[in-house]
mmCIF file of C-alpha atoms in Angstrom:
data_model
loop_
_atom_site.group_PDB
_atom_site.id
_atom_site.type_symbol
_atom_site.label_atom_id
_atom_site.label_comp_id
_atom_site.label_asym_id
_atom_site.label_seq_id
_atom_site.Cartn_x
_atom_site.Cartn_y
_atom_site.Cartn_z
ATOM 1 C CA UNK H 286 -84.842 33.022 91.771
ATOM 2 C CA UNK H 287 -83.537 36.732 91.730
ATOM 3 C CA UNK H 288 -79.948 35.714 92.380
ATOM 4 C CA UNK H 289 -80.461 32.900 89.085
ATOM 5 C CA UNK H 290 -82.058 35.412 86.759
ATOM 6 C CA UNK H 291 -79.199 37.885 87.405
ATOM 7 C CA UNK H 292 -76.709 35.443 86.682
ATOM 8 C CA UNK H 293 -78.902 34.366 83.648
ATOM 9 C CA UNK H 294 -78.504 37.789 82.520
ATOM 10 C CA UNK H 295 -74.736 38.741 83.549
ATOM 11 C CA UNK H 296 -74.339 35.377 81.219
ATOM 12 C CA UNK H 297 -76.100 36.836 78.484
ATOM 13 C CA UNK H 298 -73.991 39.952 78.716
ATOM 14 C CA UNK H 299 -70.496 38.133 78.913
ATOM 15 C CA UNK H 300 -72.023 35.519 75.880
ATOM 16 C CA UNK H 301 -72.570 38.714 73.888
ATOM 17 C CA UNK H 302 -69.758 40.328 74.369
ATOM 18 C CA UNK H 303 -67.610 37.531 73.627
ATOM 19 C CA UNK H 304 -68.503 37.420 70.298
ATOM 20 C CA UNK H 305 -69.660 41.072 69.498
ATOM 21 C CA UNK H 306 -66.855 43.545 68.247
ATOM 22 C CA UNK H 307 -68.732 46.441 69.587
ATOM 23 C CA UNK H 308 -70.260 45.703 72.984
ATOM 24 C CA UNK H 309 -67.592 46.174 75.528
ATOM 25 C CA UNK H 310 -67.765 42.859 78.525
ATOM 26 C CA UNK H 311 -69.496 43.955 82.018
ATOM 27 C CA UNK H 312 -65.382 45.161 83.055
ATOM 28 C CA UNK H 313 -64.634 47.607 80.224
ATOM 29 C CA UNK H 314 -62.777 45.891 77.761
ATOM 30 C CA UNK H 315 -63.534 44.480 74.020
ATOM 31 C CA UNK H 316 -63.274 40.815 74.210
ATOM 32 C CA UNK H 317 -62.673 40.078 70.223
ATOM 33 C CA UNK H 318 -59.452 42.131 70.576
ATOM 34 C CA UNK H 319 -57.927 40.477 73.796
ATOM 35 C CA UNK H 320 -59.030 37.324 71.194
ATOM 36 C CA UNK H 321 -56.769 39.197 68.436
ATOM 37 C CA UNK H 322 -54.011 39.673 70.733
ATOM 38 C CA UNK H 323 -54.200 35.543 71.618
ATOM 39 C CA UNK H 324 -53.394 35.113 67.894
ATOM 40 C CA UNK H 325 -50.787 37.864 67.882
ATOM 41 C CA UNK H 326 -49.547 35.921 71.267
ATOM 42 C CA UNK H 327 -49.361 32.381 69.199
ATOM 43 C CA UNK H 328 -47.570 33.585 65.872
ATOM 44 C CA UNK H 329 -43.376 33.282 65.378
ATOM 45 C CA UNK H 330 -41.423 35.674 66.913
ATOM 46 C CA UNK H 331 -40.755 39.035 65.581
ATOM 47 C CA UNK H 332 -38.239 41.804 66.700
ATOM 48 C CA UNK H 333 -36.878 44.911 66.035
ATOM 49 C CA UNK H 334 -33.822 46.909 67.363
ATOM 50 C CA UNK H 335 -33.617 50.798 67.047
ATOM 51 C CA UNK H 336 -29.842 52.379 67.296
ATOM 52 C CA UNK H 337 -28.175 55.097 66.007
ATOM 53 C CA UNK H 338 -26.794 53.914 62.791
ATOM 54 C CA UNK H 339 -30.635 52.508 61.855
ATOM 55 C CA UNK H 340 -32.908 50.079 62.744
ATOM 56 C CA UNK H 341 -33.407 46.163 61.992
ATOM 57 C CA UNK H 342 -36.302 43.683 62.179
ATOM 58 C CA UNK H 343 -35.982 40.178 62.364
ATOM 59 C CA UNK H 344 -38.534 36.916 62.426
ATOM 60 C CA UNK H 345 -38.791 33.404 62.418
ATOM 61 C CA UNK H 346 -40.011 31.447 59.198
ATOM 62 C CA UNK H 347 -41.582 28.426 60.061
ATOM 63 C CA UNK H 348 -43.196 26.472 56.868
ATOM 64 C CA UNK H 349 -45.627 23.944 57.772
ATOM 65 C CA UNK H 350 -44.050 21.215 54.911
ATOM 66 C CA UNK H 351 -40.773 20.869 53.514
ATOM 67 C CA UNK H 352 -42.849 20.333 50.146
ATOM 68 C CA UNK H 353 -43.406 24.482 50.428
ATOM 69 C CA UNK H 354 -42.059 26.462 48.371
ATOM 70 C CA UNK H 355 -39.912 29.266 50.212
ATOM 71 C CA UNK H 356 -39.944 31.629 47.623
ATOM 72 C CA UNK H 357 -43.997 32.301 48.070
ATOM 73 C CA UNK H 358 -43.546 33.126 52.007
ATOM 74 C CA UNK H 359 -42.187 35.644 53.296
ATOM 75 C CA UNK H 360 -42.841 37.944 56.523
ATOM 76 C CA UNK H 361 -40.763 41.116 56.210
ATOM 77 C CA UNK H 362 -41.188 43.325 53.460
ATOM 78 C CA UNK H 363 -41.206 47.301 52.258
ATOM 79 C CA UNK H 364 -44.037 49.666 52.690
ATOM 80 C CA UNK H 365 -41.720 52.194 50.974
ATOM 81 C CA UNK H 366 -38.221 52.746 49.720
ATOM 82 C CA UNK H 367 -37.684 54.106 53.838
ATOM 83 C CA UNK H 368 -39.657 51.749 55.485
ATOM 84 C CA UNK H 369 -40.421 48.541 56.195
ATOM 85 C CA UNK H 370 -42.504 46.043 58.746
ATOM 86 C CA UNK H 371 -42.966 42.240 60.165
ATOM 87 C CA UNK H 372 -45.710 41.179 61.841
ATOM 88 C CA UNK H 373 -46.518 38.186 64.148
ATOM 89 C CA UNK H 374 -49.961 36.506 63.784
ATOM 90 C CA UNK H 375 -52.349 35.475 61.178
ATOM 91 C CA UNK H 376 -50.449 35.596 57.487
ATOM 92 C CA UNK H 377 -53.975 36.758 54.855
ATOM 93 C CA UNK H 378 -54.876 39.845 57.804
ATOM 94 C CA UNK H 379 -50.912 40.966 56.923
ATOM 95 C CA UNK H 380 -50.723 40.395 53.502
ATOM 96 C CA UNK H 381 -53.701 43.264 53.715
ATOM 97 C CA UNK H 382 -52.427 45.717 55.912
ATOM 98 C CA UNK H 383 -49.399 45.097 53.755
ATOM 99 C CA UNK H 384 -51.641 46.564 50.452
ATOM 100 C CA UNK H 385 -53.440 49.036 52.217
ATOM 101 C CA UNK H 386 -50.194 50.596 53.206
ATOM 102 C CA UNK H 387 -47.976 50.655 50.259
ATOM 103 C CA UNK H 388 -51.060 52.132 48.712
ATOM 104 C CA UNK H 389 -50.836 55.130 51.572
ATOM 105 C CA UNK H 390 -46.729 55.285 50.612
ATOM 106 C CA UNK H 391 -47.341 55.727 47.394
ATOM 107 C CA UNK H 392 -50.442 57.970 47.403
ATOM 108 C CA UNK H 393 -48.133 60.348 49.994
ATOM 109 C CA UNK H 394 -45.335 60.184 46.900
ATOM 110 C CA UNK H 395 -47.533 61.183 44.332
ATOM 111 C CA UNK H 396 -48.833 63.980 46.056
ATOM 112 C CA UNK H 397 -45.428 65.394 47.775
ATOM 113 C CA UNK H 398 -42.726 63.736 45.929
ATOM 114 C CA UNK H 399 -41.317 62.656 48.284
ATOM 115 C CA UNK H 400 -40.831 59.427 50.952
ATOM 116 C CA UNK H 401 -43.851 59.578 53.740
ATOM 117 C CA UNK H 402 -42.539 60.295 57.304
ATOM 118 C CA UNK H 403 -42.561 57.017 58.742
ATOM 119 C CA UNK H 404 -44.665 58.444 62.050
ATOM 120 C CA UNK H 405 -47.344 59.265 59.593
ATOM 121 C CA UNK H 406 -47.845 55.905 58.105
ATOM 122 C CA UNK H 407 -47.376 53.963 61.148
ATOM 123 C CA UNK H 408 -50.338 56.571 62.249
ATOM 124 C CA UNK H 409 -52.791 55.868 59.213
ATOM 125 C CA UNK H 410 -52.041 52.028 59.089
ATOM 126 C CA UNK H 411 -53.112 52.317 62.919
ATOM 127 C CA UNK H 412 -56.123 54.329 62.045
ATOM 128 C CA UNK H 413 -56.959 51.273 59.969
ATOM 129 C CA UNK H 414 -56.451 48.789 62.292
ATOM 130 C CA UNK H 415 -58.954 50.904 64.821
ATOM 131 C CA UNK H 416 -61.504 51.377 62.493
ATOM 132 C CA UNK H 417 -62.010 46.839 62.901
ATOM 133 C CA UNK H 418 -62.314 47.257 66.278
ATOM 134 C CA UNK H 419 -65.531 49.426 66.331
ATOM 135 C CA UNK H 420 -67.703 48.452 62.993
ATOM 136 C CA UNK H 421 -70.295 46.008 63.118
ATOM 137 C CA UNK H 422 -69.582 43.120 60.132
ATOM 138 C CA UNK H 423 -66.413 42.801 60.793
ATOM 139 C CA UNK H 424 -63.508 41.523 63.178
ATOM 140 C CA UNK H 425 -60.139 43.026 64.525
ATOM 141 C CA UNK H 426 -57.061 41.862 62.458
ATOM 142 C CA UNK H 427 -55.231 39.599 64.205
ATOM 143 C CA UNK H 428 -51.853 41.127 63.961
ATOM 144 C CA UNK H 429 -48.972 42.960 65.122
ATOM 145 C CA UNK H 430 -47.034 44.522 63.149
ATOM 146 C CA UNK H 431 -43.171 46.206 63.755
ATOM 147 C CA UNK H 432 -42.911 48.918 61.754
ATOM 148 C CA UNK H 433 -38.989 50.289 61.108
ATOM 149 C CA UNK H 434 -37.909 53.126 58.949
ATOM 150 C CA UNK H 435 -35.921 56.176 58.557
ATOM 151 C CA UNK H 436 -36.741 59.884 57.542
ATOM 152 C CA UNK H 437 -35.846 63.703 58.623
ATOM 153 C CA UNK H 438 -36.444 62.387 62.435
ATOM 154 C CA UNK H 439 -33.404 59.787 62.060
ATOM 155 C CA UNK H 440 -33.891 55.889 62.760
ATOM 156 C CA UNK H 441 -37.562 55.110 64.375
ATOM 157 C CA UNK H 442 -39.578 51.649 65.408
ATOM 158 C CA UNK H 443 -42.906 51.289 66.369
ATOM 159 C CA UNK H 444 -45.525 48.664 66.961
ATOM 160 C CA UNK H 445 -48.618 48.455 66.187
ATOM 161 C CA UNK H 446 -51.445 46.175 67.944
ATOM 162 C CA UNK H 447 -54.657 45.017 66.683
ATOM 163 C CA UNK H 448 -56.170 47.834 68.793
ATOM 164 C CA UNK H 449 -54.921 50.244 66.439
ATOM 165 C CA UNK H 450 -52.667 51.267 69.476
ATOM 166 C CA UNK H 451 -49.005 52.448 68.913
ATOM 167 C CA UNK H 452 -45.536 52.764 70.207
ATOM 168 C CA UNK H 453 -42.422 53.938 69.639
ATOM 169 C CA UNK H 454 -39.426 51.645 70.859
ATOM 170 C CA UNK H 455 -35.879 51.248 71.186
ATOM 171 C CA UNK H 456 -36.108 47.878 71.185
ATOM 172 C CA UNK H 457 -39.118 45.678 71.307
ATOM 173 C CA UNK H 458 -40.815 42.020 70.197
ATOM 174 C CA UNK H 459 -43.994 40.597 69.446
ATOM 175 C CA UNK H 460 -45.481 36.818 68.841
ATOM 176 C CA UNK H 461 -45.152 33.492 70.990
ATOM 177 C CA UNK H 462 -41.947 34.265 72.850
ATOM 178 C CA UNK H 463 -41.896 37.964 73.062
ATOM 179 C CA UNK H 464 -41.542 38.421 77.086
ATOM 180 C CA UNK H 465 -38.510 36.642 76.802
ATOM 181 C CA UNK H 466 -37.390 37.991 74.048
ATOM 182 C CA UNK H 467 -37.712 41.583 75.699
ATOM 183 C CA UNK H 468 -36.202 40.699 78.822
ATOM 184 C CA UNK H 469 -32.998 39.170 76.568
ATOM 185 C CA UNK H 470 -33.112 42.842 74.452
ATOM 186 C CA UNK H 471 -33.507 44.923 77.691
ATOM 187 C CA UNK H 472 -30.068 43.326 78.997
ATOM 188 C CA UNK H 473 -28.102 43.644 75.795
ATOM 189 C CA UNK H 474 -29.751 47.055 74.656
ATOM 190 C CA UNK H 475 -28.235 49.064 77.773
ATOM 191 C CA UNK H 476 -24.937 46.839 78.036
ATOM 192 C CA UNK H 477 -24.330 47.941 74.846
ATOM 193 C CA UNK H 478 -25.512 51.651 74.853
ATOM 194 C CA UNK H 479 -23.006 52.487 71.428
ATOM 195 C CA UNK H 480 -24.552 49.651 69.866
ATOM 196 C CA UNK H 481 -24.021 49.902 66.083
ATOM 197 C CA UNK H 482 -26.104 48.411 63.047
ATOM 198 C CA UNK H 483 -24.021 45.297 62.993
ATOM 199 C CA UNK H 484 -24.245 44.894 66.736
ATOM 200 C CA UNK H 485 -27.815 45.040 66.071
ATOM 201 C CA UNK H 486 -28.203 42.606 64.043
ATOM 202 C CA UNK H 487 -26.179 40.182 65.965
ATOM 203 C CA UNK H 488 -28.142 40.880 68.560
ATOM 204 C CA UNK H 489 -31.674 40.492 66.882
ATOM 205 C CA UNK H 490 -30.142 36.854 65.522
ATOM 206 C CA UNK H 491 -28.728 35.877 69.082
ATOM 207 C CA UNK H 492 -32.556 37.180 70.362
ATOM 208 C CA UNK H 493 -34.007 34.949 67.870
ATOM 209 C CA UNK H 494 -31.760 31.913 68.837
ATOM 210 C CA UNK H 495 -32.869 32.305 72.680
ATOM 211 C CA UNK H 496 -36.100 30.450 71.997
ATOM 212 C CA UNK H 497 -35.839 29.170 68.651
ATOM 213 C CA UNK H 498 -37.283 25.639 68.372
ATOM 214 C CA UNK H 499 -35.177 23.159 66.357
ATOM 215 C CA UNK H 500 -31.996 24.713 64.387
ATOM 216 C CA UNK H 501 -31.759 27.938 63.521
ATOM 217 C CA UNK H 502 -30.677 28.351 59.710
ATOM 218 C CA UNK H 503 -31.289 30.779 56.582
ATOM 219 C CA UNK H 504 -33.784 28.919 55.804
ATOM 220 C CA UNK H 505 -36.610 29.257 58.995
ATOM 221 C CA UNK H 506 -35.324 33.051 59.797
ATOM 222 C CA UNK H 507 -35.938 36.419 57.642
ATOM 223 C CA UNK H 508 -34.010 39.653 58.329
ATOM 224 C CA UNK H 509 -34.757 43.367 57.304
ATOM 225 C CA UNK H 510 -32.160 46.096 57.931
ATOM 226 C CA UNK H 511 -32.269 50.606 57.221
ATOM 227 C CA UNK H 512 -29.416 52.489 57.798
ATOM 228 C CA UNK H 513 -29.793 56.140 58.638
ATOM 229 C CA UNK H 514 -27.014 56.770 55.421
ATOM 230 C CA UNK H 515 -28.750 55.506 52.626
ATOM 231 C CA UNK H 516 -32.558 55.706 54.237
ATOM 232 C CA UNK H 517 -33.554 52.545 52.101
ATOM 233 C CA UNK H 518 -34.952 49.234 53.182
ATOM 234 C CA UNK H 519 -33.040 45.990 52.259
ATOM 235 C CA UNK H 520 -34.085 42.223 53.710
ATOM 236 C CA UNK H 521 -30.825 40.026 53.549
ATOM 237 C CA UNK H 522 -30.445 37.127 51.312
ATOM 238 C CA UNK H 523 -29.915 33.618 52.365
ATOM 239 C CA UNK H 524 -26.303 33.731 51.541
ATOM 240 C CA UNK H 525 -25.656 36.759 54.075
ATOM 241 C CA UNK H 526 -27.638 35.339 56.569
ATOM 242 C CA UNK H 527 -25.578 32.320 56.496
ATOM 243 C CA UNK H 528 -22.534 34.095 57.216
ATOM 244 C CA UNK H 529 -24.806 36.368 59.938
ATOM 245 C CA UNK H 530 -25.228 33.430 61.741
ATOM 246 C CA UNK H 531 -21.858 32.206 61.399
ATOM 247 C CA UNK H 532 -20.497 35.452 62.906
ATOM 248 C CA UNK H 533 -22.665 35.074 66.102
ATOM 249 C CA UNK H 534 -21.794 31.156 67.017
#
C-alpha cells in the first residue's frame, strides 16, 4: 500500500507538471518547454549561414492548398533596416515576436538615432521569450527563431529557443530536419573556410535541397540575405531565386 500511494503521488507530480508552466517535473526540467521545442522540432526547416561578407537565412514555404494565396505567407522578414529573422514552428506565436520586436527596433531608433546592435535585440526578444516560461496564465511560444544582422561588431547570427536561451553561430538550423541539416553545414562551412556571401547562399539552397520533400522551386522556399557593405536586410524575389537555384543544379 506504501509502494502504491507513492506512485499515486510521483503520478500526481509528473500529471502536474506536464501541464503546469511553472512546476518543474520530479528531474529538473519544465515539461511545457521540452513540449515547445516538439513544435519547434515539427515546423519547416530554417537556416542561417554567418561569413565574412554577411550573413543569410533561408526556409522552406510549405502552403497547405494550392488555393493559398502566397502573397499573405511569408516566414522571413525585417526587425530593422540591419536585421532580420526566420523562425521554425507555430506561424500566430511568430507573427508576435515579430511585433514585439520591430516595436524594440524602433523604440531603440527613436531614442539613439540610430540602428539597435543586433546582440541587444536578439537579448530583449529573448528576455521575452523567458518571461512565458515562468508566469502562470500563460504558455511558452512555440518557436525558434534565427536572428541575422549586421552592426559595429560586423556580420552576427543567433538563435533563439523558446527557453528564452541564446546563441551565437557560424552556421546553424532549426525545425524538422535540422540535425541533418547541421551535419551537411558543418562539412561545407570548414571546406570552405573563405566562403563568400554567394557561396553562402548556395550553400543555404543546396542545405535546403538535402531534405526537401517534393521539388524544390521559388515558390515553397524564402531567402533573406545582409551584407556587411550596405548593413541592410533584403529577402530575394521569386525571379532571383529562380536563377539561385539554377546556379546550384
Amino acid at each position: 500500500p506504501k509502494a502504491l500511494s507513492c506512485g499515486f503521488f510521483l503520478a500526481q507530480q509528473m500529471s502536474g507538471a506536464n501541464y503546469s508552466l511553472t512546476t518543474f517535473s520530479p528531474s529538473g526540467s519544465l515539461l511545457q518547454i521540452d513540449y515547445a521545442l516538439e513544435a519547434v522540432g515539427a515546423g519547416r526547416t530554417s537556416l542561417g549561414i554567418k561569413v565574412a561578407e554577411g550573413v543569410v537565412i533561408a526556409t522552406e514555404k510549405m502552403t497547405p492548398s494550392v488555393l493559398v494565396d502566397q502573397k499573405s505567407r511569408f516566414k522571413i522578414a525585417s526587425l530593422s533596416s540591419n536585421c532580420g529573422l526566420v523562425y521554425s514552428g507555430m506561424g500566430p506565436d511568430y507573427r508576435v515576436l515579430l511585433r514585439k520586436g520591430r516595436k524594440i527596433a524602433q523604440q531603440y531608433y527613436m531614442t539613439y538615432k540610430d540602428e539597435i546592435p543586433v546582440s541587444q535585440i536578439v537579448r530583449e526578444m529573448a528576455s521575452v521569450m523567458q518571461e512565458f516560461t515562468q508566469s502562470g496564465g500563460v504558455r511558452p511560444f512555440g518557436v525558434s527563431l534565427l536572428i541575422a544582422g549586421v552592426d559595429d561588431e560586423g556580420p552576427q547570427l543567433y538563435q533563439v529557443d523558446p527557453s528564452g536561451s541564446y546563441w551565437a553561430w557560424k552556421a546553424s538550423a532549426i525545425g524538422k530536419h535540422s540535425i541533418s541539416a547541421k551535419t551537411f553545414l558543418e562539412k561545407r562551412y570548414f571546406a570552405h573556410k573563405d566562403m563568400g556571401l554567394e557561396d553562402a547562399v548556395h550553400t543555404a539552397i543546396l542545405t535546403l535541397k538535402e531534405n526537401f520533400e517534393g521539388a524544390i522551386s521559388n515558390e515553397n522556399i524564402e531567402i533573406g540575405v545582409i551584407s556587411a557593405k550596405d548593413k541592410t536586410f533584403k529577402t530575394k524575389s521569386k525571379d532571383e531565386i529562380a536563377d539561385l537555384l539554377k546556379e546550384v543544379e
